Amino acid sequence: METNYMYLLRCADGTFYCGWTNHLEERIRRHNEGGGAKYTRARRPVELVYYEEFATRQEAMKREYAVKRLSRQKKLQLVEGGCFCNGSDR
């Protein structure tokens, strides 16, 4: 079974980028090489600061959508909580 991830990056300008993938390490590398999202290309380097694991792509995408809608303060709370967890631990 393939693990799916919702992830949160801190960009060089201090902003956050949220996405989903099923190959987390590769995806972060691609962001830092300029092959990721247009948003992160101009804000490199990026740093992985938070992620959650999910059994399905749909769950990861749903969580990504929810996190993107959070305020910056709520995203900071996720990061500061330091919890890298699976979807069932929220």
mmCIF file of N, CA and C in Angstrom:
data_model
loop_
_atom_site.group_PDB
_atom_site.id
_atom_site.type_symbol
_atom_site.label_atom_id
_atom_site.label_comp_id
_atom_site.label_asym_id
_atom_site.label_seq_id
_atom_site.Cartn_x
_atom_site.Cartn_y
_atom_site.Cartn_z
ATOM 1 N N MET A 1 0.844 -1.181 0.000
ATOM 2 C CA MET A 1 0.000 0.000 0.000
ATOM 3 C C MET A 1 0.887 1.241 0.000
ATOM 4 N N GLU A 2 0.529 2.197 -0.811
ATOM 5 C CA GLU A 2 1.288 3.428 -0.943
ATOM 6 C C GLU A 2 0.808 4.465 0.068
ATOM 7 N N THR A 3 1.747 5.116 0.754
ATOM 8 C CA THR A 3 1.408 6.162 1.708
ATOM 9 C C THR A 3 1.273 7.480 0.967
ATOM 10 N N ASN A 4 0.279 8.251 1.349
ATOM 11 C CA ASN A 4 0.035 9.566 0.776
ATOM 12 C C ASN A 4 0.242 10.608 1.863
ATOM 13 N N TYR A 5 0.742 11.756 1.469
ATOM 14 C CA TYR A 5 1.105 12.778 2.428
ATOM 15 C C TYR A 5 0.477 14.127 2.096
ATOM 16 N N MET A 6 0.036 14.829 3.133
ATOM 17 C CA MET A 6 -0.233 16.254 3.056
ATOM 18 C C MET A 6 0.970 16.878 3.724
ATOM 19 N N TYR A 7 1.571 17.884 3.089
ATOM 20 C CA TYR A 7 2.783 18.468 3.656
ATOM 21 C C TYR A 7 2.717 19.986 3.660
ATOM 22 N N LEU A 8 3.489 20.567 4.561
ATOM 23 C CA LEU A 8 3.569 22.014 4.696
ATOM 24 C C LEU A 8 5.044 22.404 4.629
ATOM 25 N N LEU A 9 5.355 23.316 3.719
ATOM 26 C CA LEU A 9 6.710 23.804 3.553
ATOM 27 C C LEU A 9 6.810 25.238 4.055
ATOM 28 N N ARG A 10 7.965 25.587 4.600
ATOM 29 C CA ARG A 10 8.263 26.997 4.878
ATOM 30 C C ARG A 10 9.198 27.446 3.770
ATOM 31 N N CYS A 11 8.791 28.487 3.070
ATOM 32 C CA CYS A 11 9.588 29.025 1.973
ATOM 33 C C CYS A 11 10.626 30.009 2.510
ATOM 34 N N ALA A 12 11.607 30.344 1.679
ATOM 35 C CA ALA A 12 12.690 31.245 2.073
ATOM 36 C C ALA A 12 12.172 32.609 2.512
ATOM 37 N N ASP A 13 11.017 33.044 1.991
ATOM 38 C CA ASP A 13 10.465 34.342 2.382
ATOM 39 C C ASP A 13 9.569 34.252 3.620
ATOM 40 N N GLY A 14 9.511 33.063 4.245
ATOM 41 C CA GLY A 14 8.739 32.883 5.472
ATOM 42 C C GLY A 14 7.296 32.464 5.260
ATOM 43 N N THR A 15 6.845 32.411 4.021
ATOM 44 C CA THR A 15 5.475 31.988 3.747
ATOM 45 C C THR A 15 5.398 30.464 3.778
ATOM 46 N N PHE A 16 4.168 29.968 3.807
ATOM 47 C CA PHE A 16 3.937 28.527 3.800
ATOM 48 C C PHE A 16 3.363 28.089 2.468
ATOM 49 N N TYR A 17 3.694 26.860 2.086
ATOM 50 C CA TYR A 17 3.105 26.215 0.920
ATOM 51 C C TYR A 17 2.602 24.855 1.365
ATOM 52 N N CYS A 18 1.384 24.529 0.993
ATOM 53 C CA CYS A 18 0.778 23.253 1.349
ATOM 54 C C CYS A 18 0.519 22.448 0.080
ATOM 55 N N GLY A 19 0.813 21.160 0.130
ATOM 56 C CA GLY A 19 0.572 20.290 -1.014
ATOM 57 C C GLY A 19 0.343 18.861 -0.562
ATOM 58 N N TRP A 20 0.217 17.968 -1.524
ATOM 59 C CA TRP A 20 0.082 16.543 -1.229
ATOM 60 C C TRP A 20 0.932 15.767 -2.226
ATOM 61 N N THR A 21 1.356 14.597 -1.834
ATOM 62 C CA THR A 21 2.167 13.741 -2.691
ATOM 63 C C THR A 21 2.150 12.320 -2.146
ATOM 64 N N ASN A 22 2.614 11.385 -2.947
ATOM 65 C CA ASN A 22 2.816 10.024 -2.451
ATOM 66 C C ASN A 22 4.304 9.665 -2.458
ATOM 67 N N HIS A 23 5.166 10.647 -2.734
ATOM 68 C CA HIS A 23 6.628 10.482 -2.688
ATOM 69 C C HIS A 23 7.210 11.732 -2.040
ATOM 70 N N LEU A 24 7.156 11.797 -0.720
ATOM 71 C CA LEU A 24 7.469 13.024 0.016
ATOM 72 C C LEU A 24 8.896 13.526 -0.211
ATOM 73 N N GLU A 25 9.895 12.696 -0.005
ATOM 74 C CA GLU A 25 11.287 13.145 -0.146
ATOM 75 C C GLU A 25 11.572 13.644 -1.557
ATOM 76 N N GLU A 26 11.089 12.909 -2.543
ATOM 77 C CA GLU A 26 11.293 13.303 -3.941
ATOM 78 C C GLU A 26 10.606 14.635 -4.235
ATOM 79 N N ARG A 27 9.418 14.803 -3.701
ATOM 80 C CA ARG A 27 8.665 16.036 -3.954
ATOM 81 C C ARG A 27 9.365 17.254 -3.359
ATOM 82 N N ILE A 28 9.905 17.128 -2.156
ATOM 83 C CA ILE A 28 10.619 18.239 -1.524
ATOM 84 C C ILE A 28 11.865 18.576 -2.349
ATOM 85 N N ARG A 29 12.571 17.545 -2.787
ATOM 86 C CA ARG A 29 13.757 17.752 -3.630
ATOM 87 C C ARG A 29 13.388 18.513 -4.896
ATOM 88 N N ARG A 30 12.285 18.113 -5.527
ATOM 89 C CA ARG A 30 11.844 18.783 -6.762
ATOM 90 C C ARG A 30 11.482 20.239 -6.506
ATOM 91 N N HIS A 31 10.827 20.518 -5.387
ATOM 92 C CA HIS A 31 10.530 21.914 -5.042
ATOM 93 C C HIS A 31 11.831 22.715 -4.961
ATOM 94 N N ASN A 32 12.837 22.163 -4.299
ATOM 95 C CA ASN A 32 14.097 22.887 -4.118
ATOM 96 C C ASN A 32 14.925 22.989 -5.389
ATOM 97 N N GLU A 33 14.663 22.129 -6.347
ATOM 98 C CA GLU A 33 15.349 22.206 -7.643
ATOM 99 C C GLU A 33 14.617 23.108 -8.629
ATOM 100 N N GLY A 34 13.463 23.639 -8.220
ATOM 101 C CA GLY A 34 12.706 24.528 -9.102
ATOM 102 C C GLY A 34 11.697 23.812 -9.970
ATOM 103 N N GLY A 35 11.525 22.514 -9.764
ATOM 104 C CA GLY A 35 10.596 21.743 -10.578
ATOM 105 C C GLY A 35 9.253 21.536 -9.909
ATOM 106 N N GLY A 36 9.059 22.126 -8.762
ATOM 107 C CA GLY A 36 7.797 21.976 -8.040
ATOM 108 C C GLY A 36 6.792 23.022 -8.494
ATOM 109 N N ALA A 37 5.961 23.429 -7.596
ATOM 110 C CA ALA A 37 4.911 24.396 -7.891
ATOM 111 C C ALA A 37 5.496 25.757 -8.256
ATOM 112 N N LYS A 38 4.795 26.497 -9.091
ATOM 113 C CA LYS A 38 5.214 27.831 -9.489
ATOM 114 C C LYS A 38 5.440 28.713 -8.258
ATOM 115 N N TYR A 39 4.583 28.572 -7.253
ATOM 116 C CA TYR A 39 4.682 29.387 -6.041
ATOM 117 C C TYR A 39 6.042 29.217 -5.366
ATOM 118 N N THR A 40 6.530 27.990 -5.284
ATOM 119 C CA THR A 40 7.780 27.744 -4.562
ATOM 120 C C THR A 40 9.017 28.045 -5.396
ATOM 121 N N ARG A 41 8.889 28.074 -6.718
ATOM 122 C CA ARG A 41 10.054 28.317 -7.573
ATOM 123 C C ARG A 41 10.764 29.618 -7.244
ATOM 124 N N ALA A 42 9.990 30.645 -6.944
ATOM 125 C CA ALA A 42 10.566 31.965 -6.651
ATOM 126 C C ALA A 42 10.856 32.144 -5.166
ATOM 127 N N ARG A 43 10.620 31.115 -4.356
ATOM 128 C CA ARG A 43 10.758 31.239 -2.905
ATOM 129 C C ARG A 43 11.652 30.150 -2.321
ATOM 130 N N ARG A 44 12.647 29.730 -3.088
ATOM 131 C CA ARG A 44 13.560 28.681 -2.650
ATOM 132 C C ARG A 44 14.690 29.255 -1.817
ATOM 133 N N PRO A 45 15.266 28.434 -0.945
ATOM 134 C CA PRO A 45 14.932 27.036 -0.690
ATOM 135 C C PRO A 45 13.695 26.911 0.196
ATOM 136 N N VAL A 46 13.090 25.740 0.127
ATOM 137 C CA VAL A 46 11.950 25.436 0.987
ATOM 138 C C VAL A 46 12.369 24.373 1.995
ATOM 139 N N GLU A 47 11.653 24.351 3.105
ATOM 140 C CA GLU A 47 11.956 23.406 4.178
ATOM 141 C C GLU A 47 10.665 22.712 4.602
ATOM 142 N N LEU A 48 10.701 21.403 4.690
ATOM 143 C CA LEU A 48 9.557 20.653 5.191
ATOM 144 C C LEU A 48 9.422 20.919 6.685
ATOM 145 N N VAL A 49 8.248 21.426 7.094
ATOM 146 C CA VAL A 49 8.050 21.736 8.508
ATOM 147 C C VAL A 49 6.920 20.923 9.142
ATOM 148 N N TYR A 50 6.119 20.245 8.319
ATOM 149 C CA TYR A 50 5.005 19.475 8.865
ATOM 150 C C TYR A 50 4.474 18.539 7.788
ATOM 151 N N TYR A 51 4.050 17.358 8.210
ATOM 152 C CA TYR A 51 3.344 16.475 7.276
ATOM 153 C C TYR A 51 2.430 15.532 8.040
ATOM 154 N N GLU A 52 1.460 14.999 7.331
ATOM 155 C CA GLU A 52 0.556 13.978 7.853
ATOM 156 C C GLU A 52 0.466 12.862 6.818
ATOM 157 N N GLU A 53 0.296 11.643 7.286
ATOM 158 C CA GLU A 53 0.210 10.479 6.409
ATOM 159 C C GLU A 53 -1.238 10.015 6.273
ATOM 160 N N PHE A 54 -1.575 9.527 5.073
ATOM 161 C CA PHE A 54 -2.928 9.049 4.790
ATOM 162 C C PHE A 54 -2.860 7.779 3.952
ATOM 163 N N ALA A 55 -3.860 6.964 4.106
ATOM 164 C CA ALA A 55 -3.929 5.713 3.349
ATOM 165 C C ALA A 55 -4.326 5.956 1.894
ATOM 166 N N THR A 56 -5.125 7.000 1.636
ATOM 167 C CA THR A 56 -5.588 7.245 0.272
ATOM 168 C C THR A 56 -5.245 8.652 -0.198
ATOM 169 N N ARG A 57 -5.147 8.766 -1.495
ATOM 170 C CA ARG A 57 -4.888 10.056 -2.147
ATOM 171 C C ARG A 57 -6.012 11.040 -1.839
ATOM 172 N N GLN A 58 -7.234 10.557 -1.840
ATOM 173 C CA GLN A 58 -8.391 11.413 -1.594
ATOM 174 C C GLN A 58 -8.345 12.030 -0.198
ATOM 175 N N GLU A 59 -7.928 11.248 0.794
ATOM 176 C CA GLU A 59 -7.820 11.772 2.164
ATOM 177 C C GLU A 59 -6.747 12.857 2.246
ATOM 178 N N ALA A 60 -5.615 12.614 1.603
ATOM 179 C CA ALA A 60 -4.528 13.597 1.610
ATOM 180 C C ALA A 60 -4.955 14.880 0.921
ATOM 181 N N MET A 61 -5.651 14.753 -0.197
ATOM 182 C CA MET A 61 -6.115 15.927 -0.944
ATOM 183 C C MET A 61 -7.167 16.707 -0.146
ATOM 184 N N LYS A 62 -8.021 16.002 0.547
ATOM 185 C CA LYS A 62 -9.034 16.650 1.374
ATOM 186 C C LYS A 62 -8.381 17.439 2.507
ATOM 187 N N ARG A 63 -7.366 16.836 3.131
ATOM 188 C CA ARG A 63 -6.661 17.512 4.215
ATOM 189 C C ARG A 63 -5.872 18.717 3.680
ATOM 190 N N GLU A 64 -5.261 18.567 2.515
ATOM 191 C CA GLU A 64 -4.551 19.691 1.889
ATOM 192 C C GLU A 64 -5.499 20.875 1.710
ATOM 193 N N TYR A 65 -6.675 20.613 1.189
ATOM 194 C CA TYR A 65 -7.668 21.666 0.978
ATOM 195 C C TYR A 65 -8.012 22.354 2.303
ATOM 196 N N ALA A 66 -8.194 21.563 3.352
ATOM 197 C CA ALA A 66 -8.547 22.123 4.660
ATOM 198 C C ALA A 66 -7.410 22.973 5.229
ATOM 199 N N VAL A 67 -6.174 22.491 5.107
ATOM 200 C CA VAL A 67 -5.035 23.227 5.648
ATOM 201 C C VAL A 67 -4.804 24.516 4.860
ATOM 202 N N LYS A 68 -4.987 24.476 3.548
ATOM 203 C CA LYS A 68 -4.832 25.688 2.742
ATOM 204 C C LYS A 68 -5.793 26.785 3.179
ATOM 205 N N ARG A 69 -6.914 26.401 3.721
ATOM 206 C CA ARG A 69 -7.916 27.372 4.161
ATOM 207 C C ARG A 69 -7.638 27.918 5.562
ATOM 208 N N LEU A 70 -6.685 27.338 6.274
ATOM 209 C CA LEU A 70 -6.355 27.804 7.620
ATOM 210 C C LEU A 70 -5.635 29.147 7.564
ATOM 211 N N SER A 71 -5.776 29.908 8.621
ATOM 212 C CA SER A 71 -5.029 31.160 8.740
ATOM 213 C C SER A 71 -3.552 30.848 8.951
ATOM 214 N N ARG A 72 -2.719 31.845 8.737
ATOM 215 C CA ARG A 72 -1.288 31.664 8.987
ATOM 216 C C ARG A 72 -1.056 31.249 10.438
ATOM 217 N N GLN A 73 -1.800 31.837 11.370
ATOM 218 C CA GLN A 73 -1.646 31.516 12.788
ATOM 219 C C GLN A 73 -1.937 30.035 13.054
ATOM 220 N N LYS A 74 -2.985 29.505 12.446
ATOM 221 C CA LYS A 74 -3.325 28.088 12.624
ATOM 222 C C LYS A 74 -2.252 27.185 12.015
ATOM 223 N N LYS A 75 -1.696 27.596 10.879
ATOM 224 C CA LYS A 75 -0.606 26.824 10.275
ATOM 225 C C LYS A 75 0.613 26.832 11.196
ATOM 226 N N LEU A 76 0.912 27.974 11.790
ATOM 227 C CA LEU A 76 2.021 28.054 12.747
ATOM 228 C C LEU A 76 1.788 27.119 13.924
ATOM 229 N N GLN A 77 0.538 27.022 14.375
ATOM 230 C CA GLN A 77 0.227 26.116 15.483
ATOM 231 C C GLN A 77 0.487 24.664 15.094
ATOM 232 N N LEU A 78 0.166 24.294 13.861
ATOM 233 C CA LEU A 78 0.479 22.937 13.390
ATOM 234 C C LEU A 78 1.985 22.699 13.456
ATOM 235 N N VAL A 79 2.738 23.639 12.907
ATOM 236 C CA VAL A 79 4.194 23.513 12.850
ATOM 237 C C VAL A 79 4.793 23.486 14.259
ATOM 238 N N GLU A 80 4.364 24.394 15.108
ATOM 239 C CA GLU A 80 4.923 24.496 16.444
ATOM 240 C C GLU A 80 4.544 23.300 17.311
ATOM 241 N N GLY A 81 3.420 22.664 16.974
ATOM 242 C CA GLY A 81 3.030 21.456 17.707
ATOM 243 C C GLY A 81 4.015 20.333 17.478
ATOM 244 N N GLY A 82 4.757 20.443 16.365
ATOM 245 C CA GLY A 82 5.814 19.479 16.083
ATOM 246 C C GLY A 82 5.324 18.073 15.843
ATOM 247 N N CYS A 83 4.059 17.902 15.575
ATOM 248 C CA CYS A 83 3.496 16.578 15.403
ATOM 249 C C CYS A 83 3.505 16.191 13.925
ATOM 250 N N PHE A 84 4.391 15.276 13.567
ATOM 251 C CA PHE A 84 4.343 14.667 12.246
ATOM 252 C C PHE A 84 3.509 13.400 12.457
ATOM 253 N N CYS A 85 2.286 13.401 11.988
ATOM 254 C CA CYS A 85 1.387 12.321 12.352
ATOM 255 C C CYS A 85 0.592 11.828 11.154
ATOM 256 N N ASN A 86 -0.138 10.757 11.386
ATOM 257 C CA ASN A 86 -1.046 10.279 10.345
ATOM 258 C C ASN A 86 -2.393 10.955 10.517
ATOM 259 N N GLY A 87 -3.236 10.842 9.530
ATOM 260 C CA GLY A 87 -4.521 11.534 9.533
ATOM 261 C C GLY A 87 -5.407 11.235 10.715
ATOM 262 N N SER A 88 -5.247 10.078 11.336
ATOM 263 C CA SER A 88 -6.113 9.701 12.455
ATOM 264 C C SER A 88 -5.701 10.375 13.768
ATOM 265 N N ASP A 89 -4.536 11.028 13.794
ATOM 266 C CA ASP A 89 -4.045 11.628 15.030
ATOM 267 C C ASP A 89 -4.378 13.116 15.181
ATOM 268 N N ARG A 90 -5.154 13.683 14.298
ATOM 269 C CA ARG A 90 -5.479 15.112 14.380
ATOM 270 C C ARG A 90 -6.475 15.376 15.466
#
